[in-house]
Tab-separated table of C-alpha atoms and ligand atoms in Angstrom:
chain	number	residue	atom	x	y	z
A	1	MET	CA	26.356	33.449	39.120
A	2	THR	CA	25.545	30.299	41.201
A	3	ASP	CA	28.030	27.106	42.117
A	4	ARG	CA	27.202	24.517	39.960
A	5	ARG	CA	28.297	22.985	42.575
A	6	THR	CA	25.818	24.475	44.713
A	7	ILE	CA	22.833	23.806	43.176
A	8	LEU	CA	23.863	19.679	41.925
A	9	LYS	CA	26.068	18.808	45.772
A	10	ALA	CA	22.873	16.470	46.556
A	11	SER	CA	23.849	13.112	46.079
A	12	LEU	CA	23.431	11.720	42.906
A	13	LEU	CA	23.256	7.498	44.042
A	14	ALA	CA	20.129	8.805	45.975
A	15	PRO	CA	17.284	7.516	44.337
A	16	ALA	CA	14.647	9.656	45.465
A	17	LEU	CA	16.075	12.316	43.725
A	18	LEU	CA	16.721	10.948	41.211
A	19	ALA	CA	13.217	10.244	41.065
A	20	ARG	CA	12.902	13.767	40.789
A	21	PRO	CA	12.371	16.222	38.186
A	22	ALA	CA	14.589	19.784	38.598
A	23	SER	CA	11.629	21.274	39.016
A	24	ALA	CA	8.033	21.594	40.335
A	25	ALA	CA	6.776	23.427	36.741
A	26	THR	CA	8.645	20.924	34.991
A	27	ALA	CA	6.574	18.227	37.036
A	28	ALA	CA	6.226	14.881	34.791
A	29	LYS	CA	2.968	14.946	32.820
A	30	GLY	CA	3.614	12.360	31.592
A	31	ASP	CA	3.332	10.867	27.840
A	32	ILE	CA	1.842	12.917	24.888
A	33	GLN	CA	-0.365	11.138	22.725
A	34	MET	CA	-0.083	11.622	19.229
A	35	LYS	CA	-2.206	10.967	16.531
A	36	LEU	CA	-1.033	8.758	13.691
A	37	PRO	CA	0.437	9.480	11.601
A	38	CYS	CA	3.768	11.596	13.027
A	39	VAL	CA	6.933	12.609	13.118
A	40	VAL	CA	8.855	13.164	16.451
A	41	SER	CA	12.605	15.214	16.513
A	42	THR	CA	14.898	16.401	18.708
A	43	TRP	CA	15.926	20.391	19.367
A	44	PRO	CA	13.531	22.821	17.967
A	45	PHE	CA	15.142	23.145	14.742
A	46	GLY	CA	13.203	19.627	14.662
A	47	VAL	CA	10.516	22.133	13.680
A	48	ALA	CA	12.053	22.304	10.565
A	49	ALA	CA	12.787	18.597	9.923
A	50	ASN	CA	9.403	17.565	10.828
A	51	LYS	CA	7.176	20.028	8.609
A	52	ALA	CA	9.118	17.800	5.526
A	53	ALA	CA	8.859	14.644	6.833
A	54	TRP	CA	5.255	15.614	7.377
A	55	ALA	CA	4.610	16.515	3.671
A	56	ILE	CA	5.283	12.482	3.020
A	57	LEU	CA	3.402	11.028	6.004
A	58	SER	CA	0.516	13.341	5.600
A	59	LYS	CA	0.426	11.263	1.494
A	60	GLY	CA	0.144	8.695	3.380
A	61	GLY	CA	3.906	8.526	2.258
A	62	ARG	CA	6.409	5.475	4.407
A	63	ALA	CA	7.406	6.496	8.031
A	64	LEU	CA	11.407	5.997	5.981
A	65	ASP	CA	11.423	8.383	2.837
A	66	ALA	CA	10.123	11.006	5.655
A	67	VAL	CA	13.153	10.269	8.387
A	68	GLU	CA	15.280	10.714	5.779
A	69	ALA	CA	13.383	14.000	4.424
A	70	GLY	CA	13.152	15.513	7.400
A	71	VAL	CA	16.401	15.345	8.708
A	72	LYS	CA	18.678	16.350	5.222
A	73	ILE	CA	16.710	19.767	6.338
A	74	PRO	CA	19.703	20.474	9.422
A	75	GLU	CA	21.883	18.950	7.844
A	76	ALA	CA	21.454	21.371	4.096
A	77	ASP	CA	20.701	24.402	7.281
A	78	LEU	CA	24.300	26.736	7.339
A	79	ARG	CA	22.680	28.176	10.213
A	80	ASN	CA	23.176	24.743	11.572
A	81	HIS	CA	27.090	24.311	13.396
A	82	THR	CA	26.198	20.661	14.487
A	83	VAL	CA	24.533	18.853	10.772
A	84	GLY	CA	25.599	17.951	8.404
A	85	ARG	CA	27.682	21.257	6.268
A	86	ALA	CA	28.648	23.596	8.022
A	87	GLY	CA	28.846	21.506	11.427
A	88	TYR	CA	31.927	21.656	13.152
A	89	PRO	CA	35.062	20.355	12.922
A	90	ASP	CA	36.985	18.394	14.176
A	91	ARG	CA	40.279	19.782	16.373
A	92	ASP	CA	41.616	19.376	13.247
A	93	GLY	CA	39.475	21.416	11.369
A	94	HIS	CA	37.638	18.012	9.518
A	95	VAL	CA	34.141	18.124	8.861
A	96	THR	CA	33.257	14.368	9.927
A	97	LEU	CA	30.516	13.783	9.551
A	98	ASP	CA	28.191	10.437	11.472
A	99	ALA	CA	24.247	9.273	10.739
A	100	SER	CA	22.153	6.212	11.376
A	101	ILE	CA	18.418	4.787	10.171
A	102	MET	CA	16.390	1.878	10.800
A	103	ASP	CA	12.739	1.100	9.037
A	104	GLU	CA	10.314	-1.063	10.341
A	105	HIS	CA	11.567	-4.345	9.681
A	106	GLY	CA	14.427	-3.522	11.487
A	107	ASN	CA	17.096	-2.658	8.871
A	108	ALA	CA	19.695	-0.430	9.804
A	109	GLY	CA	22.340	1.481	7.974
A	110	SER	CA	24.282	3.681	8.862
A	111	VAL	CA	27.955	5.738	8.273
A	112	ALA	CA	30.507	7.352	11.024
A	113	ALA	CA	33.210	9.554	9.994
A	114	MET	CA	32.941	9.943	6.735
A	115	GLU	CA	34.220	13.651	5.095
A	116	TYR	CA	33.129	15.153	2.167
A	117	ILE	CA	29.520	13.991	1.465
A	118	ALA	CA	26.607	16.405	2.734
A	119	HIS	CA	24.354	14.485	3.461
A	120	PRO	CA	25.309	11.738	5.477
A	121	ILE	CA	21.979	9.888	5.995
A	122	SER	CA	20.819	9.365	2.694
A	123	VAL	CA	24.472	7.281	2.539
A	124	ALA	CA	23.086	5.344	5.248
A	125	ARG	CA	19.944	4.680	3.919
A	126	ALA	CA	22.203	3.204	1.219
A	127	VAL	CA	24.089	1.271	3.080
A	128	MET	CA	21.406	-0.343	5.019
A	129	GLU	CA	19.772	-0.836	1.152
A	130	LYS	CA	22.459	-1.926	-1.449
A	131	THR	CA	25.404	-3.143	1.101
A	132	PRO	CA	24.965	-6.327	2.960
A	133	HIS	CA	26.413	-4.871	5.548
A	134	VAL	CA	25.740	-2.020	8.378
A	135	MET	CA	27.812	0.226	8.402
A	136	LEU	CA	30.297	2.101	7.188
A	137	ALA	CA	33.363	4.795	8.602
A	138	GLY	CA	35.609	6.869	7.651
A	139	GLU	CA	37.479	6.903	3.674
A	140	GLY	CA	35.767	3.621	2.110
A	141	ALA	CA	31.989	5.859	3.846
A	142	THR	CA	33.634	8.365	1.603
A	143	LYS	CA	34.546	6.359	-1.300
A	144	PHE	CA	31.019	4.272	-1.376
A	145	ALA	CA	28.999	7.275	-1.271
A	146	ILE	CA	31.083	8.878	-3.930
A	147	GLU	CA	30.194	5.360	-5.929
A	148	GLN	CA	26.791	5.752	-5.479
A	149	GLY	CA	26.515	8.935	-7.583
A	150	PHE	CA	26.390	11.249	-4.408
A	151	LYS	CA	28.835	14.667	-5.032
A	152	ARG	CA	32.092	15.124	-2.965
A	153	GLU	CA	32.641	18.490	-1.422
A	154	GLU	CA	33.816	21.122	1.101
A	155	LEU	CA	31.674	21.126	4.032
A	156	LEU	CA	33.538	23.631	5.623
A	157	THR	CA	32.098	27.096	5.474
A	158	PRO	CA	33.938	30.065	6.339
A	159	GLU	CA	31.971	31.117	9.537
A	160	SER	CA	32.936	27.684	10.728
A	161	LYS	CA	36.678	27.663	9.995
A	162	LYS	CA	36.104	30.557	12.367
A	163	ALA	CA	34.866	29.206	14.878
A	164	TRP	CA	37.373	26.708	14.859
A	165	GLN	CA	40.221	29.362	14.130
A	166	GLU	CA	38.922	31.567	17.404
A	167	TRP	CA	38.557	27.874	19.337
A	168	LEU	CA	41.754	27.304	18.247
A	169	LYS	CA	43.328	29.973	20.638
A	170	THR	CA	42.594	28.024	23.764
A	171	ALA	CA	42.235	24.351	22.640
A	172	LYS	CA	40.129	23.621	25.660
A	173	TYR	CA	38.019	20.368	25.127
A	174	SER	CA	34.676	21.082	26.728
A	175	PRO	CA	31.355	19.848	25.943
A	176	GLN	CA	28.633	22.369	26.813
A	177	ALA	CA	25.108	21.183	27.163
A	178	ASN	CA	21.659	22.016	24.977
A	179	ILE	CA	24.350	23.493	22.672
A	180	GLU	CA	21.386	22.697	20.071
A	181	THR	CA	19.167	25.534	21.188
A	182	LYS	CA	21.440	28.038	21.115
A	183	SER	CA	23.898	27.487	17.880
A	184	TYR	CA	19.898	27.846	15.942
A	185	GLY	CA	20.496	31.626	15.505
A	186	LEU	CA	20.657	32.030	19.470
A	187	GLY	CA	23.712	31.907	20.634
A	188	THR	CA	26.876	34.202	18.794
A	189	PRO	CA	29.543	32.483	15.929
A	190	GLY	CA	32.530	30.066	18.774
A	191	GLY	CA	32.997	29.541	22.372
A	192	ALA	CA	32.153	26.449	23.807
A	193	LYS	CA	29.110	25.527	21.211
A	194	ASN	CA	30.170	22.344	20.331
A	195	HIS	CA	27.923	19.285	20.173
A	196	ASP	CA	23.845	18.552	18.542
A	197	THR	CA	21.897	16.482	16.261
A	198	ILE	CA	18.958	15.146	14.865
A	199	GLY	CA	17.403	12.369	16.295
A	200	MET	CA	13.680	12.311	14.406
A	201	LEU	CA	11.033	9.129	14.677
A	202	ALA	CA	7.789	8.748	12.845
A	203	ILE	CA	5.213	5.997	12.932
A	204	ASP	CA	3.324	6.072	9.193
A	205	ALA	CA	-0.145	5.508	8.411
A	206	LYS	CA	-0.222	2.067	7.932
A	207	GLY	CA	1.707	1.843	11.894
A	208	ASN	CA	5.510	1.374	10.188
A	209	LEU	CA	8.271	3.221	12.169
A	210	SER	CA	11.374	4.438	10.946
A	211	GLY	CA	13.666	6.536	12.249
A	212	ALA	CA	16.476	8.502	11.681
A	213	CYS	CA	20.138	10.158	13.199
A	214	THR	CA	22.595	13.213	12.430
A	215	THR	CA	25.417	14.967	13.176
A	216	SER	CA	29.141	16.017	12.811
A	217	GLY	CA	29.543	14.499	16.205
A	218	MET	CA	31.294	17.122	19.260
A	219	ALA	CA	32.717	19.680	17.914
A	220	TRP	CA	37.126	20.233	17.839
A	221	LYS	CA	36.544	15.692	19.036
A	222	VAL	CA	40.019	14.433	18.519
A	223	ARG	CA	40.182	12.676	14.694
A	224	GLY	CA	38.591	10.114	14.470
A	225	ARG	CA	36.644	10.022	17.415
A	226	VAL	CA	33.013	9.014	16.322
A	227	GLY	CA	29.749	9.911	18.886
A	228	ASP	CA	27.103	7.282	19.502
A	229	SER	CA	24.495	8.740	16.565
A	230	PRO	CA	25.713	5.969	13.764
A	231	ILE	CA	25.817	3.179	16.237
A	232	ILE	CA	22.544	1.345	15.970
A	233	GLY	CA	21.091	0.749	19.637
A	234	ALA	CA	23.166	3.860	21.060
A	235	GLY	CA	22.235	7.088	19.356
A	236	LEU	CA	18.807	5.581	17.116
A	237	TYR	CA	17.373	2.268	17.456
A	238	VAL	CA	13.673	0.619	16.232
A	239	ASP	CA	11.624	-1.982	16.658
A	240	ASN	CA	8.508	-1.862	14.853
A	241	ASP	CA	6.220	-4.713	17.523
A	242	ILE	CA	7.113	-1.715	20.478
A	243	GLY	CA	8.754	2.083	19.548
A	244	GLY	CA	11.328	3.997	18.758
A	245	ALA	CA	14.059	6.085	20.327
A	246	THR	CA	17.117	8.449	19.487
A	247	SER	CA	19.419	10.577	21.564
A	248	THR	CA	21.421	13.346	21.443
A	249	GLY	CA	23.883	15.097	24.007
A	250	VAL	CA	27.339	13.417	25.139
A	251	GLY	CA	27.485	10.643	22.904
A	252	GLU	CA	30.449	8.623	25.228
A	253	GLU	CA	28.048	7.849	28.022
A	254	VAL	CA	25.178	6.495	25.752
A	255	MET	CA	27.932	4.089	23.424
A	256	ARG	CA	28.208	3.357	27.455
A	257	SER	CA	25.245	2.249	28.003
A	258	VAL	CA	23.092	1.499	24.655
A	259	GLY	CA	20.268	3.763	25.298
A	260	SER	CA	18.639	4.189	22.298
A	261	PHE	CA	18.380	0.099	22.577
A	262	LEU	CA	17.839	0.069	26.561
A	263	VAL	CA	14.912	2.852	25.885
A	264	VAL	CA	13.551	0.146	23.343
A	265	GLU	CA	13.714	-2.579	25.529
A	266	LEU	CA	12.509	-1.401	28.608
A	267	MET	CA	9.165	0.475	26.932
A	268	ARG	CA	8.945	-3.581	25.378
A	269	GLN	CA	8.974	-4.593	29.583
A	270	GLY	CA	6.078	-2.094	30.023
A	271	ARG	CA	7.484	1.338	30.227
A	272	SER	CA	5.971	4.839	29.166
A	273	PRO	CA	8.375	5.767	26.641
A	274	GLN	CA	9.205	8.747	29.300
A	275	GLU	CA	9.833	6.127	32.173
A	276	ALA	CA	12.080	4.513	30.327
A	277	CYS	CA	13.688	8.026	28.993
A	278	LYS	CA	14.133	8.635	32.581
A	279	GLU	CA	15.231	4.901	33.823
A	280	ALA	CA	17.847	5.251	30.853
A	281	VAL	CA	19.151	8.544	31.829
A	282	GLU	CA	19.045	7.604	35.627
A	283	ARG	CA	21.342	4.647	34.476
A	284	ILE	CA	23.775	6.911	33.451
A	285	LEU	CA	23.652	8.797	36.671
A	286	LYS	CA	23.981	5.929	38.134
A	287	LYS	CA	26.936	4.141	37.122
A	288	LYS	CA	28.569	7.702	36.715
A	289	PRO	CA	27.699	10.918	38.799
A	290	ASP	CA	29.544	13.209	36.785
A	291	ALA	CA	27.348	12.712	33.875
A	292	LYS	CA	24.936	15.641	36.282
A	293	MET	CA	28.189	17.851	34.250
A	294	GLU	CA	26.756	17.068	30.962
A	295	GLN	CA	23.978	17.348	28.862
A	296	VAL	CA	21.994	13.490	27.460
A	297	GLY	CA	18.480	13.697	26.611
A	298	TYR	CA	16.168	10.756	25.126
A	299	LEU	CA	13.351	11.114	22.740
A	300	ALA	CA	11.091	7.493	22.708
A	301	ILE	CA	7.923	6.815	20.664
A	302	ASN	CA	5.678	4.288	21.307
A	303	LYS	CA	3.274	1.747	18.657
A	304	LYS	CA	0.850	3.455	20.154
A	305	GLY	CA	1.948	7.040	19.171
A	306	GLU	CA	3.025	7.572	23.400
A	307	VAL	CA	6.170	9.899	23.297
A	308	GLY	CA	7.949	10.476	26.736
A	309	ALA	CA	11.022	12.460	26.726
A	310	TRP	CA	14.131	13.054	29.891
A	311	ALA	CA	17.439	14.508	29.986
A	312	ILE	CA	19.869	14.499	32.735
A	313	GLN	CA	19.817	18.097	32.611
A	314	LYS	CA	16.787	21.078	31.959
A	315	GLY	CA	17.512	22.576	28.715
A	316	PHE	CA	16.252	19.614	25.886
A	317	SER	CA	13.681	20.038	24.086
A	318	TYR	CA	11.799	18.360	21.195
A	319	SER	CA	9.026	19.067	18.607
A	320	LEU	CA	6.330	17.215	17.063
A	321	CYS	CA	4.051	17.048	14.434
A	322	ASP	CA	1.049	14.901	13.576
A	323	GLN	CA	-2.643	16.379	12.199
A	324	THR	CA	-2.997	18.740	15.338
A	325	SER	CA	-0.349	20.637	14.850
A	326	GLN	CA	2.786	20.897	13.175
A	327	ASP	CA	4.511	22.449	15.177
A	328	ARG	CA	5.210	22.221	18.604
A	329	ILE	CA	7.584	22.378	20.364
A	330	VAL	CA	7.801	20.463	24.227
A	331	PRO	CA	10.395	20.971	26.823
A	332	GLY	CA	12.093	18.302	28.298
A	333	GLN	CA	12.129	16.592	31.567
A	334	ALA	CA	14.703	16.594	33.936
A	335	PHE	CA	16.776	15.250	36.653
A	336	PHE	CA	18.828	18.351	37.322
A	337	ALA	CA	18.441	22.246	36.597
A	338	ALA	CA	21.301	23.242	33.773
A	339	THR	CA	24.710	24.003	35.084
A	340	PRO	CA	25.379	27.471	35.049
A	341	GLY	CA	26.054	29.351	31.412
A	342	ASN	CA	24.697	26.340	29.750
B	1	SD4	C1	27.410	12.684	19.950
B	1	SD4	N1	25.625	12.114	20.328
B	1	SD4	O1	28.469	12.790	18.639
B	1	SD4	C2	25.896	13.436	19.299
B	1	SD4	C3	26.049	14.786	19.605
B	1	SD4	C4	25.074	15.576	20.346
B	1	SD4	O2	23.655	17.396	21.154
B	1	SD4	O3	23.777	14.988	19.759
B	1	SD4	N2	25.176	16.593	20.608
B	1	SD4	O4	27.625	12.213	20.693
């Protein structure tokens, strides 16, 4: 096996390297122009989620309704161990969910470290629409959800419990890149697979933007850990005048750089979505060269429906859906080859 240090030995701080894509085959081709309305989301499992969103968008529905309906698909999918029910638990065996949502008016809602509720995205929407707050966390979020009529359920499935018990044998926390692809039917249960998220951005027929992001976070995390996904500006940001951005990967890196807000602000300054995503990833690597061993991917769309993405490592991909194609999966551009084993 190639030593990962051999692959990655060049200095991360060299701007020339940072500006170079992982290989000629994935050389930047620029942004993808979507037809409006449209919906885009992270990872190949975004295809099924996009279809649910498209059912609303194609009938003239609101982007907010579309993104909520869209991300509820992986939240309910028992094959997906990183979003919603069946998500892998924290190191103590508790499934704790993070989610956020933003609408075209700049309204935002989120829940963090919430237990026992299968659709955190809908609770995040209820926080946005029915409270004067933006974020509810932990027990309070669960209590609010139950008051709102959500059902309290055990979210740890026997399969996820088995994977956790397997993990306990070594109890080593080491996030693995691109597990989103592997954990969705392509990998084996257990092992080091421990993160995954769906971030979704949509523009409706009126040209309005909304976004949603939902995850069970990093598997085997310390109890109480919250990632980027429910943090407005980190895992998700939408500005109806400019565009939207969402992230996947190691949330700590995204939180430290307020990544999705940064991507939108860079688009405001004139960058294309892909350029903005690339610069936001570059910012992480400049501050913390060791982040090259991790994965972070950004996905962005601007008001015109141009879509771009960038990641630290190869292996990130995203799903696109509009009138012309409902199941397109696009490999994300990246600065580095995937670390061996990923
Ligand atoms: C988190 N960003 O909790 C999420 C996990 C993720 O791909 O996206 N994994 O840090």
